[in-house]
Short mmCIF file of C-alpha atoms in Angstrom, two decimals:
data_model
loop_
_atom_site.label_atom_id
_atom_site.label_comp_id
_atom_site.label_asym_id
_atom_site.label_seq_id
_atom_site.Cartn_x
_atom_site.Cartn_y
_atom_site.Cartn_z
CA MET A 404 36.13 -1.93 -7.34
CA GLY A 405 33.12 -0.69 -9.26
CA THR A 406 33.24 1.83 -12.08
CA GLY A 407 30.35 3.91 -10.78
CA TYR A 408 28.40 3.23 -13.97
CA ASP A 409 25.02 1.52 -14.17
CA VAL A 410 24.02 0.03 -17.52
CA ALA A 411 20.52 -1.16 -18.34
CA VAL A 412 20.44 -4.39 -20.34
CA PHE A 413 17.15 -4.80 -22.19
CA GLY A 414 16.65 -8.51 -22.85
CA ALA A 415 18.96 -9.48 -20.00
CA TYR A 416 17.63 -13.05 -19.79
CA GLY A 417 18.20 -13.90 -23.48
CA HIS A 418 21.11 -16.04 -24.64
CA THR A 419 23.33 -13.10 -25.60
CA GLY A 420 21.88 -10.89 -22.86
CA ARG A 421 23.19 -13.26 -20.19
CA PHE A 422 26.70 -13.04 -21.62
CA VAL A 423 26.40 -9.23 -21.63
CA VAL A 424 25.27 -9.13 -18.00
CA ALA A 425 28.14 -11.40 -16.96
CA GLU A 426 30.68 -9.25 -18.82
CA LEU A 427 29.40 -6.03 -17.25
CA ARG A 428 29.59 -7.54 -13.76
CA GLU A 429 33.09 -8.87 -14.41
CA ARG A 430 34.19 -5.31 -15.24
CA GLY A 431 32.59 -3.85 -12.12
CA ILE A 432 29.80 -2.11 -14.02
CA GLY A 433 26.41 -2.03 -12.34
CA VAL A 434 23.58 -3.81 -14.17
CA LEU A 435 19.90 -2.98 -14.37
CA ALA A 436 18.33 -6.14 -15.79
CA VAL A 437 15.36 -5.18 -17.95
CA GLY A 438 12.84 -7.28 -19.84
CA ARG A 439 9.15 -7.90 -20.36
CA ASP A 440 9.05 -11.21 -18.43
CA GLU A 441 9.58 -10.59 -14.73
CA ALA A 442 9.74 -14.30 -13.92
CA LYS A 443 12.63 -14.79 -16.36
CA LEU A 444 14.40 -11.76 -14.90
CA ARG A 445 14.10 -13.24 -11.43
CA GLY A 446 15.42 -16.52 -12.77
CA LEU A 447 18.77 -15.03 -13.73
CA PRO A 448 21.68 -16.60 -11.82
CA TRP A 449 22.63 -13.39 -10.00
CA PRO A 450 20.34 -12.92 -6.97
CA ASP A 451 21.66 -9.42 -6.27
CA LEU A 452 20.65 -8.04 -9.69
CA GLU A 453 18.31 -5.08 -9.77
CA ILE A 454 15.50 -6.11 -12.10
CA ARG A 455 13.01 -3.86 -13.87
CA GLN A 456 10.07 -5.11 -15.91
CA ALA A 457 9.35 -3.17 -19.11
CA SER A 458 7.81 -3.64 -22.52
CA VAL A 459 8.47 -1.92 -25.84
CA TYR A 460 4.69 -1.49 -26.12
CA ASP A 461 4.62 0.60 -22.92
CA PRO A 462 6.91 3.66 -23.25
CA ALA A 463 6.32 4.69 -19.63
CA SER A 464 7.63 1.32 -18.44
CA LEU A 465 10.82 1.84 -20.45
CA ASP A 466 11.23 5.30 -18.93
CA ARG A 467 10.96 3.81 -15.44
CA ALA A 468 13.33 0.97 -16.33
CA PHE A 469 16.05 3.30 -17.59
CA GLU A 470 15.80 5.78 -14.73
CA GLY A 471 19.24 6.18 -13.18
CA ALA A 472 21.00 4.27 -15.96
CA ASP A 473 24.11 5.70 -17.59
CA ALA A 474 23.53 3.77 -20.84
CA VAL A 475 21.35 1.04 -22.29
CA ILE A 476 22.34 -2.08 -24.21
CA ASN A 477 19.53 -3.62 -26.23
CA ALA A 478 19.99 -7.40 -26.49
CA ALA A 479 16.35 -8.26 -27.24
CA GLY A 480 15.30 -9.18 -30.74
CA PRO A 481 13.70 -9.12 -33.14
CA PHE A 482 15.22 -5.65 -33.33
CA ALA A 483 12.69 -4.69 -35.98
CA ASP A 484 10.32 -4.56 -33.00
CA THR A 485 12.57 -3.42 -30.16
CA ALA A 486 15.21 -1.05 -31.58
CA ALA A 487 13.08 2.03 -32.26
CA PRO A 488 11.11 2.03 -28.95
CA VAL A 489 14.27 1.46 -26.89
CA ILE A 490 16.18 4.15 -28.80
CA GLU A 491 13.28 6.56 -28.23
CA ALA A 492 13.41 5.81 -24.50
CA ALA A 493 17.19 6.25 -24.41
CA LEU A 494 16.89 9.62 -26.15
CA ARG A 495 14.21 10.70 -23.66
CA ALA A 496 16.52 9.65 -20.82
CA GLY A 497 19.52 11.36 -22.42
CA ILE A 498 21.68 8.23 -22.29
CA PRO A 499 23.71 6.34 -24.93
CA TYR A 500 22.11 3.41 -26.74
CA LEU A 501 23.90 0.36 -28.12
CA ASP A 502 22.44 -2.82 -29.56
CA VAL A 503 23.65 -6.21 -30.79
CA ALA A 504 21.35 -6.39 -33.82
CA ALA A 505 22.46 -8.52 -36.74
CA GLU A 506 19.22 -7.69 -38.57
CA ILE A 507 20.18 -5.73 -41.67
CA GLU A 508 16.78 -4.09 -42.08
CA ALA A 509 16.66 -3.03 -38.42
CA ASN A 510 20.11 -1.48 -38.72
CA ILE A 511 19.11 0.37 -41.88
CA ASP A 512 16.02 1.63 -40.06
CA THR A 513 18.12 2.92 -37.15
CA PHE A 514 20.37 5.01 -39.42
CA ALA A 515 17.40 6.26 -41.45
CA LYS A 516 15.01 7.07 -38.60
CA PHE A 517 17.42 8.48 -36.06
CA GLY A 518 20.26 9.92 -38.12
CA ASP A 519 19.00 13.48 -37.68
CA ARG A 520 17.28 13.12 -34.32
CA ALA A 521 20.29 11.60 -32.56
CA GLU A 522 22.57 14.56 -33.25
CA GLY A 523 24.70 15.08 -30.15
CA ALA A 524 23.57 11.75 -28.69
CA THR A 525 25.21 8.33 -29.10
CA VAL A 526 23.39 5.52 -30.87
CA ILE A 527 25.48 2.52 -31.93
CA PRO A 528 23.63 -0.28 -33.76
CA ALA A 529 25.10 -3.72 -34.56
CA MET A 530 27.77 -3.56 -31.87
CA ALA A 531 28.14 -7.32 -32.13
CA PHE A 532 29.97 -10.12 -33.92
CA PHE A 533 28.14 -9.40 -37.17
CA GLY A 534 28.28 -5.71 -38.01
CA GLY A 535 30.56 -4.51 -35.25
CA LEU A 536 33.59 -6.79 -35.45
CA GLY A 537 33.66 -6.77 -39.25
CA ASP A 538 33.45 -2.98 -39.31
CA LEU A 539 36.32 -2.64 -36.82
CA LEU A 540 38.45 -5.04 -38.89
CA VAL A 541 37.77 -3.27 -42.19
CA THR A 542 38.46 0.12 -40.59
CA ALA A 543 41.73 -1.11 -39.09
CA ALA A 544 42.77 -2.67 -42.41
CA MET A 545 42.07 0.60 -44.24
CA GLY A 546 44.62 2.38 -42.08
CA ASP A 547 45.57 5.62 -43.86
CA TRP A 548 43.43 4.91 -46.92
CA THR A 549 40.54 7.32 -47.30
CA SER A 550 38.73 5.08 -49.78
CA ALA A 551 38.94 1.62 -51.31
CA ASP A 552 37.40 -0.24 -54.24
CA GLU A 553 36.30 -3.39 -52.39
CA ALA A 554 35.99 -4.90 -48.95
CA HIS A 555 35.57 -8.66 -48.54
CA ILE A 556 34.65 -10.19 -45.18
CA ALA A 557 34.79 -13.99 -45.10
CA TYR A 558 33.40 -15.89 -42.11
CA ALA A 559 34.50 -19.43 -41.27
CA LEU A 560 32.46 -20.90 -38.43
CA SER A 561 33.21 -24.42 -37.21
CA SER A 562 29.45 -24.80 -36.66
CA TRP A 563 26.40 -22.60 -36.22
CA HIS A 564 23.75 -23.58 -33.73
CA PRO A 565 21.32 -20.65 -33.94
CA THR A 566 19.58 -19.21 -30.90
CA GLU A 567 15.84 -18.68 -30.79
CA GLY A 568 16.56 -15.00 -31.36
CA THR A 569 18.60 -15.71 -34.48
CA ARG A 570 15.77 -17.77 -35.94
CA ALA A 571 13.18 -15.11 -35.10
CA ALA A 572 15.32 -12.36 -36.62
CA GLY A 573 15.84 -14.40 -39.77
CA LYS A 574 12.11 -14.93 -40.13
CA VAL A 575 11.42 -11.19 -39.79
CA SER A 576 14.10 -10.32 -42.34
CA ARG A 577 12.84 -12.87 -44.88
CA GLU A 578 9.33 -11.48 -44.55
CA ARG A 579 10.51 -7.91 -45.02
CA ARG A 580 12.49 -8.94 -48.12
CA ASN A 581 9.64 -11.01 -49.57
CA GLY A 582 12.03 -13.94 -49.66
CA ARG A 583 14.68 -12.12 -51.66
CA ARG A 584 18.31 -11.80 -50.68
CA LEU A 585 20.47 -8.71 -50.30
CA ARG A 586 23.85 -7.61 -51.49
CA PHE A 587 25.77 -4.31 -51.34
CA SER A 588 27.12 -3.26 -54.72
CA GLY A 589 27.69 0.03 -56.49
CA GLY A 590 27.35 1.85 -53.19
CA ARG A 591 23.83 0.65 -52.41
CA ILE A 592 21.77 -2.25 -51.12
CA GLU A 593 20.24 -4.40 -53.85
CA HIS A 594 17.51 -7.03 -53.64
CA ARG A 595 18.20 -10.17 -55.64
CA ASP A 596 16.14 -13.21 -56.63
CA ASP A 597 18.97 -15.43 -57.89
CA ALA A 598 20.90 -18.03 -55.91
CA LEU A 599 23.94 -17.21 -53.79
CA PRO A 600 27.19 -17.78 -55.69
CA ALA A 601 29.19 -20.79 -54.50
CA LEU A 602 32.98 -20.47 -54.52
CA ASP A 603 36.12 -21.25 -52.56
CA TRP A 604 37.88 -18.90 -50.14
CA ASP A 605 41.52 -19.28 -49.14
CA PHE A 606 41.52 -18.78 -45.38
CA PRO A 607 44.82 -18.51 -43.49
CA ALA A 608 46.41 -21.71 -42.22
CA PRO A 609 45.44 -24.05 -40.74
CA LEU A 610 41.97 -23.65 -42.28
CA GLY A 611 43.08 -23.33 -45.89
CA THR A 612 40.64 -23.41 -48.77
CA ARG A 613 36.99 -23.76 -47.78
CA ALA A 614 33.73 -23.80 -49.70
CA VAL A 615 31.78 -20.61 -49.04
CA LEU A 616 28.61 -18.89 -50.17
CA GLY A 617 29.32 -15.47 -51.62
CA GLU A 618 27.02 -12.53 -50.93
CA PHE A 619 25.83 -14.23 -47.73
CA THR A 620 25.00 -10.74 -46.64
CA MET A 621 25.40 -9.73 -43.00
CA ALA A 622 25.11 -6.45 -41.08
CA ASP A 623 28.60 -5.38 -42.20
CA VAL A 624 27.05 -4.07 -45.43
CA VAL A 625 25.28 -1.45 -43.31
CA THR A 626 28.01 -0.56 -40.82
CA VAL A 627 31.03 -0.40 -43.13
CA PRO A 628 29.53 1.87 -45.84
CA SER A 629 27.99 4.12 -43.19
CA HIS A 630 31.39 5.80 -42.78
CA LEU A 631 33.86 4.32 -45.28
CA ALA A 632 33.97 5.13 -49.00
CA ILE A 633 33.88 1.55 -50.28
CA PRO A 634 31.31 0.91 -53.03
CA GLU A 635 31.61 -2.89 -52.99
CA VAL A 636 31.24 -4.68 -49.63
CA THR A 637 30.78 -8.45 -49.80
CA THR A 638 30.42 -10.99 -47.00
CA TYR A 639 30.93 -14.74 -47.29
CA MET A 640 30.01 -17.71 -45.07
CA THR A 641 31.40 -21.22 -45.01
CA VAL A 642 28.90 -23.65 -46.47
CA ASN A 643 28.78 -25.88 -43.39
CA ALA A 644 27.69 -22.98 -41.16
CA ALA A 645 25.26 -21.55 -43.71
CA SER A 646 23.59 -24.95 -43.98
CA GLU A 647 23.31 -25.47 -40.23
CA VAL A 648 21.78 -22.07 -39.47
CA VAL A 649 18.87 -22.59 -41.87
CA THR A 650 18.21 -26.23 -40.97
CA PRO A 651 15.23 -26.46 -38.58
CA GLU A 652 16.67 -29.55 -36.88
CA THR A 653 19.91 -27.82 -35.85
CA PRO A 654 19.78 -27.57 -32.05
CA ALA A 655 20.18 -24.29 -30.20
CA PRO A 656 23.48 -23.63 -28.43
CA GLY A 657 23.82 -24.80 -24.86
CA THR A 658 23.25 -22.40 -21.99
CA ASP A 659 26.24 -23.37 -19.85
CA GLY A 660 28.83 -20.80 -20.88
CA PRO A 661 30.51 -20.31 -24.26
CA SER A 662 30.13 -23.11 -26.78
CA ALA A 663 32.97 -24.95 -28.50
CA GLN A 664 32.21 -23.13 -31.75
CA THR A 665 35.24 -21.35 -33.23
CA PHE A 666 35.37 -18.59 -35.81
CA VAL A 667 37.77 -16.98 -38.24
CA VAL A 668 36.99 -13.62 -39.85
CA ASP A 669 39.21 -12.96 -42.85
CA VAL A 670 39.05 -9.40 -44.20
CA VAL A 671 40.58 -8.25 -47.48
CA VAL A 672 40.43 -4.60 -48.59
CA ARG A 673 41.51 -3.68 -52.12
CA SER A 674 42.35 -0.31 -53.68
CA GLY A 675 43.59 -0.52 -57.24
CA ASP A 676 46.38 -3.09 -57.25
CA ALA A 677 47.01 -2.75 -53.51
CA GLU A 678 45.56 -5.21 -51.00
CA ARG A 679 45.45 -5.22 -47.22
CA ARG A 680 44.41 -8.17 -45.06
CA ILE A 681 43.51 -8.64 -41.41
CA VAL A 682 42.27 -11.77 -39.63
CA ALA A 683 40.42 -12.30 -36.34
CA GLN A 684 39.96 -15.62 -34.54
CA GLY A 685 38.04 -16.58 -31.43
CA GLN A 686 35.35 -18.74 -29.85
CA ASP A 687 31.53 -18.54 -29.87
CA ILE A 688 29.99 -15.75 -31.96
CA TYR A 689 27.27 -15.14 -29.33
CA ALA A 690 29.59 -15.05 -26.33
CA ILE A 691 32.12 -12.80 -28.07
CA THR A 692 29.42 -10.20 -28.63
CA ALA A 693 29.53 -9.47 -24.89
CA PRO A 694 33.10 -8.10 -24.73
CA LEU A 695 32.45 -6.24 -27.99
CA VAL A 696 29.40 -4.34 -26.76
CA VAL A 697 30.65 -3.92 -23.18
CA GLU A 698 34.03 -2.59 -24.30
CA ALA A 699 32.05 -0.19 -26.49
CA VAL A 700 29.75 1.03 -23.73
CA GLN A 701 32.69 1.51 -21.39
CA ARG A 702 34.52 3.59 -23.98
CA VAL A 703 31.41 5.69 -24.59
CA LEU A 704 30.94 6.34 -20.87
CA ASP A 705 34.65 7.13 -20.44
CA GLY A 706 34.49 9.63 -23.33
CA ARG A 707 36.83 7.64 -25.59
CA THR A 708 34.83 8.29 -28.76
CA LYS A 709 35.37 10.16 -32.03
CA ALA A 710 31.82 10.89 -33.15
CA THR A 711 28.20 11.19 -32.03
CA GLY A 712 24.83 10.53 -33.59
CA VAL A 713 23.97 7.19 -35.16
CA VAL A 714 27.43 5.72 -35.67
CA SER A 715 29.02 2.36 -36.28
CA ALA A 716 31.93 0.88 -34.37
CA GLY A 717 34.68 1.80 -36.82
CA GLU A 718 33.56 5.42 -36.97
CA VAL A 719 33.13 6.10 -33.28
CA PHE A 720 36.14 4.20 -31.89
CA ASP A 721 39.86 3.86 -32.60
CA ALA A 722 39.48 0.55 -34.44
CA ALA A 723 43.02 -0.75 -34.01
CA ASP A 724 43.10 0.09 -30.30
CA PHE A 725 39.65 -1.45 -29.78
CA LEU A 726 40.75 -4.72 -31.38
CA VAL A 727 43.81 -4.87 -29.13
CA ALA A 728 41.50 -4.50 -26.12
CA LEU A 729 39.60 -7.65 -27.13
CA ALA A 730 42.66 -9.87 -26.55
CA PRO A 731 42.98 -12.65 -25.59
CA ARG A 732 39.42 -13.58 -26.50
CA VAL A 733 39.89 -12.31 -30.03
CA THR A 734 43.27 -12.80 -31.72
CA VAL A 735 43.94 -10.35 -34.53
CA THR A 736 46.76 -10.62 -37.08
CA ALA A 737 47.48 -8.35 -40.02
#
């Protein structure tokens, strides 16, 4: 039985977009497949899909594409190019906007440009593996704490075969940073020219101690501080994955369903001498973005939200309840 909702997916034929479309259909949510390449839209493996061609450089085409939609999910990067035009179109249509952007600069732009204009609307950036899941985990770990001194989010990926979109987004971010790296410290984003610190992280069994790069900064440094009083937010990545994602010869992931890649996200929040820990495990960081963003859009449309405006996952949803809803694809232990 259908839900009665129709959700537009911009970038429906991309690697992550396909997972999003499949997840929406599995939940009985109608899909409007949107993108700039009509041939690729028609090549999607669902012949009954309603397809709508649109470009971010043609606002009228976006207006036509989102007509009749109850919400829009933006899965088309680089989000530095697509986020603002698609948000503008969603605001004109009066519908919620969610994206799966892992681009830190694009997420910062969304909060900065639309924070005031989206009052009363719903705009949720980074509702994905990076940015969304980490924010939900930190929020759940905080529990009744109203502030903390530090949040540490350590990622262990068995491998990382980047999509074309990941490579394009990385290129845009490097250009915007002039080759510098980012970290979040003292309550603000800093640009750094030095090398990433190398250290060991003690992951839960059976992983154990693994070599990681500290300050391997991901979108969590935007989402978490957007609503939690934590002045130090640090993300870490296992060295094997960090090496693979920047190596040009690393092949893209396959297109036949979720990959064999596994992940562990180990979150530690500290306040004074007290420490709280929560761990999430699952398979395929691109595929798992689909249940994250689709669960989010369904909760928005059902009215199960706590805030409006430009908001991150942990602020707008009941974090602990949301994580429970991701089972069995994401296993969470505290």
